[in-house]
XYZ file of C-alpha atoms in Angstrom:
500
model
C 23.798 2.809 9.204
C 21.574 0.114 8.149
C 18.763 -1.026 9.782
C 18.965 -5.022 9.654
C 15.995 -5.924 12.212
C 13.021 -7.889 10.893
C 10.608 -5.184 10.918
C 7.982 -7.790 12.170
C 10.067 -7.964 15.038
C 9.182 -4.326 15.633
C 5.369 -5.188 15.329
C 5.395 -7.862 17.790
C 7.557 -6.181 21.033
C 6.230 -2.054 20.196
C 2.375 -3.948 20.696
C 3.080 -3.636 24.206
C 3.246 -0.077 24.084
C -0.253 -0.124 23.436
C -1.307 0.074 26.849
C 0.728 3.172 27.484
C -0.743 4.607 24.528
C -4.347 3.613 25.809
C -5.965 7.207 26.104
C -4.383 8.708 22.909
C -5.894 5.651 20.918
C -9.049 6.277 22.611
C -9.469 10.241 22.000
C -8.185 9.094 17.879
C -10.413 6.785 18.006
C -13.715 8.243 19.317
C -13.142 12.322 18.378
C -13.464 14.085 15.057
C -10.126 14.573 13.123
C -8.483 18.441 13.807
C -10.200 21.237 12.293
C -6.746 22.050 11.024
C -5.269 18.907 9.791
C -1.128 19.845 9.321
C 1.197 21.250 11.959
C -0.681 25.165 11.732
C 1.213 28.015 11.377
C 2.847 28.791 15.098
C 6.129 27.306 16.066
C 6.264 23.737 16.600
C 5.788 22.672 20.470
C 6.032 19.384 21.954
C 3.080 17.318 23.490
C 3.147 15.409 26.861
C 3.224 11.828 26.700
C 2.724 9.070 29.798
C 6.043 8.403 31.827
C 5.165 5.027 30.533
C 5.239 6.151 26.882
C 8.255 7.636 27.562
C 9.682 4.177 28.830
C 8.501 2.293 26.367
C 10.515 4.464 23.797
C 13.854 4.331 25.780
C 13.269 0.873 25.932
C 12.841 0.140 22.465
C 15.987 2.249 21.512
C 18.010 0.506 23.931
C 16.573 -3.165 22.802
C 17.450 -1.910 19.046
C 13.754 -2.401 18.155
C 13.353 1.306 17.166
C 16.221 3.154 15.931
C 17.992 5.811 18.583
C 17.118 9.189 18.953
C 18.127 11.106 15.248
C 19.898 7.875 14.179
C 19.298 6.934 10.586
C 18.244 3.368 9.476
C 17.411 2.077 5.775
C 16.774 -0.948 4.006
C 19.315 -2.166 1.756
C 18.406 -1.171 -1.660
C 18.321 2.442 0.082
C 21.092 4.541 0.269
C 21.069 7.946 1.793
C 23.382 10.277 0.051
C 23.260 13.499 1.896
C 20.983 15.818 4.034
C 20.807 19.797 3.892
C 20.166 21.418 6.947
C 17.615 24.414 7.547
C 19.580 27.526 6.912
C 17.694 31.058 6.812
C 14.261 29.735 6.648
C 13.497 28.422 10.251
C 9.765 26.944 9.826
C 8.304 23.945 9.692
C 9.520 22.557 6.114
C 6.719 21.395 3.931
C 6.003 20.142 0.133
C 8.435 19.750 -2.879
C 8.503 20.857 -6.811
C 10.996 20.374 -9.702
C 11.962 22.383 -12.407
C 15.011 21.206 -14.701
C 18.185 21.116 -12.344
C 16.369 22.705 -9.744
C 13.893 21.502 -6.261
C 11.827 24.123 -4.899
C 11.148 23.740 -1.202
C 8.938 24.857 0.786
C 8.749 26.094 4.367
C 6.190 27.731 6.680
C 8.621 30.904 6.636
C 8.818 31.264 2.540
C 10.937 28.525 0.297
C 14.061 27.362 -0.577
C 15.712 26.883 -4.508
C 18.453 23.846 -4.343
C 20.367 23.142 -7.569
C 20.298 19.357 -7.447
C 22.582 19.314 -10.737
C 24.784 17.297 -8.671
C 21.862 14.953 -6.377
C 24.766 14.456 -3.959
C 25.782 18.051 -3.123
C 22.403 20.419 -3.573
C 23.771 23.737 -3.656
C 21.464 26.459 -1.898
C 20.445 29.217 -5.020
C 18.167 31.028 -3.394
C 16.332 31.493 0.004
C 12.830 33.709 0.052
C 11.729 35.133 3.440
C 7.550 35.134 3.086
C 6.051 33.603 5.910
C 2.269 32.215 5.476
C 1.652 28.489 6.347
C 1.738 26.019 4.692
C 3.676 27.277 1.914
C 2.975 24.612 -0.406
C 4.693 25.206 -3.493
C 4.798 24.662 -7.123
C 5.945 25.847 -10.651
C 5.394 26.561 -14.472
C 7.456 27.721 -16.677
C 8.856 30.979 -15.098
C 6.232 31.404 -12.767
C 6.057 29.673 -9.106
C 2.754 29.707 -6.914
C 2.731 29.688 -2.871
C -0.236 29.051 -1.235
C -1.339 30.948 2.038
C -3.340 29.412 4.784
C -3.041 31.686 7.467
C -4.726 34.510 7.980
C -2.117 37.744 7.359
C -2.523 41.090 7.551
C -1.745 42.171 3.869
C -0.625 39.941 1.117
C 2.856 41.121 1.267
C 5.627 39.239 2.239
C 6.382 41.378 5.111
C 2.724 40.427 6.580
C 2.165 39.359 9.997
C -0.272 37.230 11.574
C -3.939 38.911 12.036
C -7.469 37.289 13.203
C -9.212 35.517 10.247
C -12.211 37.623 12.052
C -11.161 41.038 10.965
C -12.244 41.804 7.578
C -8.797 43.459 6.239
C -7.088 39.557 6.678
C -5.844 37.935 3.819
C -5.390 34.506 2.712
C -4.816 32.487 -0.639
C -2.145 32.444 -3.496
C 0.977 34.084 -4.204
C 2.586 34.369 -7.537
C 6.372 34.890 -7.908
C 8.723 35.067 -10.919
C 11.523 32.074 -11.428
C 13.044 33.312 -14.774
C 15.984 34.477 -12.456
C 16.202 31.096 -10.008
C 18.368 33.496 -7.810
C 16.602 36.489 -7.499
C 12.441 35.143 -7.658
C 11.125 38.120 -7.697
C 6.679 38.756 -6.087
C 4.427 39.293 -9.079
C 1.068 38.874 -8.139
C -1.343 37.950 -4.995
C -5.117 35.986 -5.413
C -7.131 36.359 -2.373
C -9.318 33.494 -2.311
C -12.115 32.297 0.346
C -10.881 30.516 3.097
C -7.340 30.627 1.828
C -5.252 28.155 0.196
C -4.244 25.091 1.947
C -2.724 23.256 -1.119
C -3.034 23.888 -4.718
C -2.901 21.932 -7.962
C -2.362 23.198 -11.117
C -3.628 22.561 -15.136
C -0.849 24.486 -16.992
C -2.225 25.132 -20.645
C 0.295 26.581 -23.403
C -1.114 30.550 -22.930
C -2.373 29.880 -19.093
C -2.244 27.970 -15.644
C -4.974 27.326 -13.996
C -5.178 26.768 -10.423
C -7.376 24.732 -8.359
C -7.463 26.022 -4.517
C -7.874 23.719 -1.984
C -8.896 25.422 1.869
C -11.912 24.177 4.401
C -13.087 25.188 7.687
C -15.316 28.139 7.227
C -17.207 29.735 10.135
C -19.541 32.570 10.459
C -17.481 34.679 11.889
C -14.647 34.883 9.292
C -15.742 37.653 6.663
C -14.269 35.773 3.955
C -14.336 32.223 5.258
C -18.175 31.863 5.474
C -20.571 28.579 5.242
C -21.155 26.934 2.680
C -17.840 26.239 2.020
C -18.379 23.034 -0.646
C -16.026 23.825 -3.404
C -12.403 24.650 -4.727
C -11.725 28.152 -5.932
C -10.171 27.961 -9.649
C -7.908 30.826 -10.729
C -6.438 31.892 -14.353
C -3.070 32.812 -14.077
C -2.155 34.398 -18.054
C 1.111 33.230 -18.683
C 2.000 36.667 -20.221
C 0.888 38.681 -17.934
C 0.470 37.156 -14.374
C -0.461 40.088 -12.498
C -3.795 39.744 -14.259
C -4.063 36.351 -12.009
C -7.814 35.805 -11.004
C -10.727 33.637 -9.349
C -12.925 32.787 -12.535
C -14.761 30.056 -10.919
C -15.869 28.696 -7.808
C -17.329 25.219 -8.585
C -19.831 23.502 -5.685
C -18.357 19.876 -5.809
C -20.525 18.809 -3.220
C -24.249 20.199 -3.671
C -26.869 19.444 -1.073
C -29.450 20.541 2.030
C -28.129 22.267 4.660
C -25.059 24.527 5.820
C -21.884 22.380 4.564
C -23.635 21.008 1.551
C -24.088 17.484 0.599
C -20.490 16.792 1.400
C -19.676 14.038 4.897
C -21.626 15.191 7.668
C -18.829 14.074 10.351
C -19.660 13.374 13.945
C -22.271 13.051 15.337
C -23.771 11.062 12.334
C -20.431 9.471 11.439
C -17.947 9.434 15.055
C -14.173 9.988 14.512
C -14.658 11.366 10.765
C -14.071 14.872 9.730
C -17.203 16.820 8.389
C -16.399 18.184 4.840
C -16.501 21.628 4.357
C -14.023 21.877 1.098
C -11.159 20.245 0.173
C -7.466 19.111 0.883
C -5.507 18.034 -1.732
C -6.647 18.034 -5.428
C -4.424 15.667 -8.045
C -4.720 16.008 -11.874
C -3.824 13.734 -14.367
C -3.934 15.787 -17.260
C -3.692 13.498 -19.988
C -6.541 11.319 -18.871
C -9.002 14.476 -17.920
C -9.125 13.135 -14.903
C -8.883 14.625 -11.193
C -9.000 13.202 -7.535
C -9.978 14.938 -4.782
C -9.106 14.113 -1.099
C -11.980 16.135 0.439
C -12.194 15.818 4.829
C -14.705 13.246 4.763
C -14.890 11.905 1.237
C -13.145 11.079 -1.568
C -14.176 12.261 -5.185
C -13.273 11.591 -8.902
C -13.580 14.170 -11.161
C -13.901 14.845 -15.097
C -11.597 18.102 -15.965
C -12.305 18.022 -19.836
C -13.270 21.806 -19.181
C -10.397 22.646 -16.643
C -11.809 25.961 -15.393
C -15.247 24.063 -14.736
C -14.350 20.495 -12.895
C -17.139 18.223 -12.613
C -17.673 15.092 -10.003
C -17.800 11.820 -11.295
C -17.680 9.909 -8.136
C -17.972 9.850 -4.367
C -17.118 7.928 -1.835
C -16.647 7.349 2.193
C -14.885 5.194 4.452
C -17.096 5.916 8.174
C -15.046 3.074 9.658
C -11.036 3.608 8.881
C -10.104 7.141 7.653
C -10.785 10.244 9.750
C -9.675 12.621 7.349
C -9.078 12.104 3.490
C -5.712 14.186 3.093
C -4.482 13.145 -0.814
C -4.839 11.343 -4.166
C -2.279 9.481 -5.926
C -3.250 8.126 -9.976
C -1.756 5.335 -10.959
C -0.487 5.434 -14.490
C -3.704 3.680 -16.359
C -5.678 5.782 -14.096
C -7.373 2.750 -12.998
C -6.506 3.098 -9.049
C -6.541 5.932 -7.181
C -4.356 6.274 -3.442
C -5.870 7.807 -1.325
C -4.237 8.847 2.191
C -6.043 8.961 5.765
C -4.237 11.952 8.131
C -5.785 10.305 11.368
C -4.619 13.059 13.605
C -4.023 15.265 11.226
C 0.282 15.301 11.141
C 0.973 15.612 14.678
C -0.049 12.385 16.196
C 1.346 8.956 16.698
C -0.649 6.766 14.632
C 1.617 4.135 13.522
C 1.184 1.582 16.808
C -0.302 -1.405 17.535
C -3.218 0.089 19.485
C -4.045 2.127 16.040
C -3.900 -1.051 13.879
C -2.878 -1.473 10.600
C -6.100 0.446 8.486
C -6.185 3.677 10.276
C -3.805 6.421 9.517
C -3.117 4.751 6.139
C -3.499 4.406 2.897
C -6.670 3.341 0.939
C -6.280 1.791 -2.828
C -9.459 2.070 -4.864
C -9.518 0.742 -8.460
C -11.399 3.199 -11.147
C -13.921 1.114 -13.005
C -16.364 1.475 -15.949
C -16.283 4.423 -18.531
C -16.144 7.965 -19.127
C -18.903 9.864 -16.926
C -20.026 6.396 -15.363
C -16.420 5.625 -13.722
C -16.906 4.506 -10.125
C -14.333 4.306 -6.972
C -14.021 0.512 -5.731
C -12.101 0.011 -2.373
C -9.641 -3.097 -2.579
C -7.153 -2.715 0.207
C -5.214 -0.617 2.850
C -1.471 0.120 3.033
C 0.713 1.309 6.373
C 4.641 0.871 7.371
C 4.983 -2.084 8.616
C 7.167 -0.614 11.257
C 5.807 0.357 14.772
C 6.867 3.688 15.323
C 7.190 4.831 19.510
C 4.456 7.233 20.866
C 6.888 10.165 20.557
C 7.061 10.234 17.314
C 4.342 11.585 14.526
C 3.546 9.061 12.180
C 0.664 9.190 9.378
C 0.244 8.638 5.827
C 0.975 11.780 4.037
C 2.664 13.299 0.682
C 4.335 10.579 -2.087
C 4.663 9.841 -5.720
C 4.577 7.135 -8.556
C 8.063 5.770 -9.458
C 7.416 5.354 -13.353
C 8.075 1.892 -13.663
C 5.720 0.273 -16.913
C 3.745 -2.559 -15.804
C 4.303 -1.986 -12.047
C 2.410 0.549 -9.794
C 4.873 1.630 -7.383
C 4.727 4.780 -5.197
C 7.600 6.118 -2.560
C 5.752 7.951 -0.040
C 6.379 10.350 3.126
C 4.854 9.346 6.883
C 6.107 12.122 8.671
C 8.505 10.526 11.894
C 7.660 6.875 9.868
C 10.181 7.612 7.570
C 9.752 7.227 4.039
C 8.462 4.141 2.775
C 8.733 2.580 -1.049
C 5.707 0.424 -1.478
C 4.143 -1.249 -4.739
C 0.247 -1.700 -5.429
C 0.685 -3.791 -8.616
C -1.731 -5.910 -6.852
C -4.484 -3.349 -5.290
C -5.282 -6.260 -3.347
C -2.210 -6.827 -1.731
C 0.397 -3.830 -1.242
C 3.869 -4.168 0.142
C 6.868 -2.798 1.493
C 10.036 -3.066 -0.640
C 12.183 -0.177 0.550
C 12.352 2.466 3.678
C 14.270 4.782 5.236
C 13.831 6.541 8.902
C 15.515 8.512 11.516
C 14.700 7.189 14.928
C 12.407 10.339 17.370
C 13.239 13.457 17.795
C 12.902 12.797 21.247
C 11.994 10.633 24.132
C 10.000 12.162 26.334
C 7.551 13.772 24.304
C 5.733 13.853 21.427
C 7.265 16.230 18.976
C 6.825 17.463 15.319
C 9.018 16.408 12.633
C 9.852 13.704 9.876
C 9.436 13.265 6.367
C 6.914 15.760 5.273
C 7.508 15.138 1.312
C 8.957 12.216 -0.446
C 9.083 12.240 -4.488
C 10.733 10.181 -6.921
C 12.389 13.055 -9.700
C 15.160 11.895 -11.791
C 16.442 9.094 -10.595
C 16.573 10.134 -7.179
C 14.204 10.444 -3.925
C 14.196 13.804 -2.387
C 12.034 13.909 1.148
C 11.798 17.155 2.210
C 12.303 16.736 6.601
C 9.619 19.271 8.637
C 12.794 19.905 11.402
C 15.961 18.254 9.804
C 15.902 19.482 6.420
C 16.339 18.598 2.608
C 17.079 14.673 2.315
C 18.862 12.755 -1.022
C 18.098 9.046 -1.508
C 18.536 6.872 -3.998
C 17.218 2.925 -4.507
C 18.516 0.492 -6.070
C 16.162 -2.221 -6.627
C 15.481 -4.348 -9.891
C 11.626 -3.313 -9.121
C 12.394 0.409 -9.581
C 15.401 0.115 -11.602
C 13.899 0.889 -14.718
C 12.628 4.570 -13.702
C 16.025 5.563 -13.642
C 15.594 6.250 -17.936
C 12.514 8.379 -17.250
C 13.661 12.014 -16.857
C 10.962 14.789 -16.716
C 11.565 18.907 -17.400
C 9.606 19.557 -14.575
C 7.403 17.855 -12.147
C 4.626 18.938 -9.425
C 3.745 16.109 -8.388
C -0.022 16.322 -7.493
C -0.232 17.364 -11.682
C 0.799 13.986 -12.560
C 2.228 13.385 -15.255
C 2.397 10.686 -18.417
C 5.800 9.072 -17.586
C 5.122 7.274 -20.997
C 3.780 9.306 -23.736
């Protein structure tokens, strides 16, 4: 079906819901952002909401405002051509990397090989039971890398959970072979501190490094411990990748004090997550140039020397993001995107009482030269579709659509659908394409959407936390043009030159 309501329409009548929503706005409002932004690793439970949440929703279904429970709406220049379902793997699904024919998905329980030969009927290839949250995947060559950010009891894939207090846990990366993309087959395991929340990689022709993203130390994890102000960096040998290693350990945010010189958070700055490492690290290799989305601050880094990354730039926002989750280059590499997780994934955040530059996206334009390069906010971008207090709804994962002359970027917001936007104009962003199911429920506030969205080939593929694998494609005179620009392989948070 397609969604034909004015999406302003949804603005105006969904800002009554604000008063129902009046005490979760407050708590997002006035408390620090989760220690663990992300759905963690248990099973996925639904929250409580107000009775008059709850009637709000219904309301807004039955008006037509908000789309009905699982229905699926889409502007026109959107067409969905097919969802996969979860099969074997029964976890939370998470991010997305292409190879050739091939999208590698992953899920809190291991990951999932489609052949998207044919975009409109993915065929399932393989299906790889290895449970470790958040399984955030990508791949090289023949080699694929997992990342672990729960705390296991070996590094085996028949692990189970164990306290990050007892000194046997383990956390970090997993290596696995791809020659065979039926039969992967467990090559190597990094520990690294604090485990791996996401990871980026700098292939080189003989080696891949890794940079390790993970946070929230404490005292009382024996390999978790405070200061926790850097990314690990492993060397994965091409040739030989069960020689993987940590080589490096870079401090990207030196200072006094326990955490470093990183954000101090609340008290000093209310509603703002203290840094204590990093999320999400993105690369553009041909520019030697990184981002980092770091808690409570946002960084630009030189990677001339890939094993020893070096900050260039920081910044804050203290007034509109909570918790800086990822960094999006555009092609120049003269803007960075940078996304808030207010709430960190399992929130509703896209309502009127929230507003329109919290839970969003911040676009900062790169200016000067070499070493001297500074960060300079312009704008924010969010859906401009209400979404009802059932549903979670935040900026997360996206990519460019490689478009010359245009910055365009199709991007994931959990239960907000996914969202085609362009920031051509840093200044002023906007909407030109979307697509949504409507909640997963009404009466309460439950975990699912669009975890993933990436533009590969021609085609989006959104990879849906309870629903599964999703196939769009646009058809727009704006994005048009991508459609020549076919890549061998893409991770997306290694961006890289559409153009060269």
């Amino acid at each position: 079906m397609i969604l034909l309501n004015d999406p302003l329409t949804r603005r105006r009548r969904l800002a009554v819901a604000a008063a129902a929503a009046g005490l979760l706005a407050a708590l997002l409002t006035a408390a620090p952002a989760t220690a663990t932004p992300d759905p963690g690793d248990a099973p996925a439970t639904g929250k409580a909401v107000s009775r008059s949440a709850q009637a709000e929703a219904r309301e807004a279904i039955a008006s037509g405002e908000i789309p009905g429970q699982d229905e699926i709406v889409h502007s026109t220049n959107i067409e969905h051509l097919v969802n996969v379902p979860k099969d074997a793997l029964l976890g939370l699904n998470s991010d997305l990397a292409f190879q050739g024919r091939y999208a590698f998905a992953g899920n809190y329980d291991g990951f999932r090989i489609f052949d998207i030969g044919n975009p409109r009927s993915p065929k399932t290839v393989a299906q790889v039971l290895c449970p470790g949250s958040q399984n955030d995947v990508s791949v090289s060559g023949d080699l694929l890398f997992l990342s672990t950010d729960s705390s296991r009891s070996d590094s085996s894939c028949n692990s189970a959970t164990q306290p990050a207090t007892e000194k046997s846990s383990w956390e970090g990366m997993k290596v696995f072979d791809i020659s065979d993309k039926t039969n992967p087959k467990y090559v190597a395991a990094v520990e690294t501190n604090c485990g791996s929340h996401t990871h980026t990689l700098v292939p080189e022709r003989r080696n891949v490094y890794i940079y390790v993203a993970s946070y929230s130390p404490s005292a009382t994890y024996p390999d978790c411990r405070p200061p926790h102000d850097g990314i690990s960096v492993i060397k994965v040998p091409r040739n030989a990748p069960e020689k993987a290693a940590v080589v490096d350990f870079p401090v990207l945010f030196p200072g006094e004090g326990p955490d470093g010189g990183g954000n101090p958070g609340a008290p000093t700055n209310p509603g703002v997550s203290k840094t204590t490492g990093c999320h999400d690290i993105t690369v553009l290799p041909s520019k030697d140039l990184a981002a980092g989305a770091c808690m409570g601050d946002g960084i630009l880094l030189s990677i001339k020397d890939p094993a020893h990354p070096k900050v260039i730039d920081q910044v804050q926002d203290n007034v509109n993001f909570a918790f800086w989750h990822s960094a999006t280059f555009n092609q120049k590499a003269d803007k960075v995107v940078f996304t808030d997780e207010l709430g960190g994934g399992g929130a509703a955040t896209c309502n009127a009482a929230i507003g329109p530059n919290r839970g969003a996206d911040g676009i900062y334009d790169i200016v000067g030269t070499g070493d001297g390069r500074k960060l300079v906010f312009r704008s924010y971008y969010k859906i401009p579709r209400h979404q009802a207090d059932t549903e979670n709804c935040v900026a997360h994962n996206g990519s460019l659509i490689p478009v010359k002359g245009r910055d365009l970027m199709v991007q994931a917001w959990y239960q907000g659908g996914v969202s085609v936007w362009d920031f051509t104009d840093s200044t002023a962003p906007k909407e030109i394409g979307y697509f949504e199911r409507g909640p997963l429920t009404t009466d309460q506030l439950s975990i699912g959407g669009s975890w993933s969205a990436y533009y590969y080939n021609g085609y989006i593929y959104s990879n849906d936390i309870a629903k599964g694998f999703d196939v769009l494609k646009i058809s727009d005179r704006r994005t048009d043009p991508a459609k020549g620009i076919h890549l061998g392989e893409l991770n997306v948070q290694t961006q890289p030159d559409y153009f060269d």
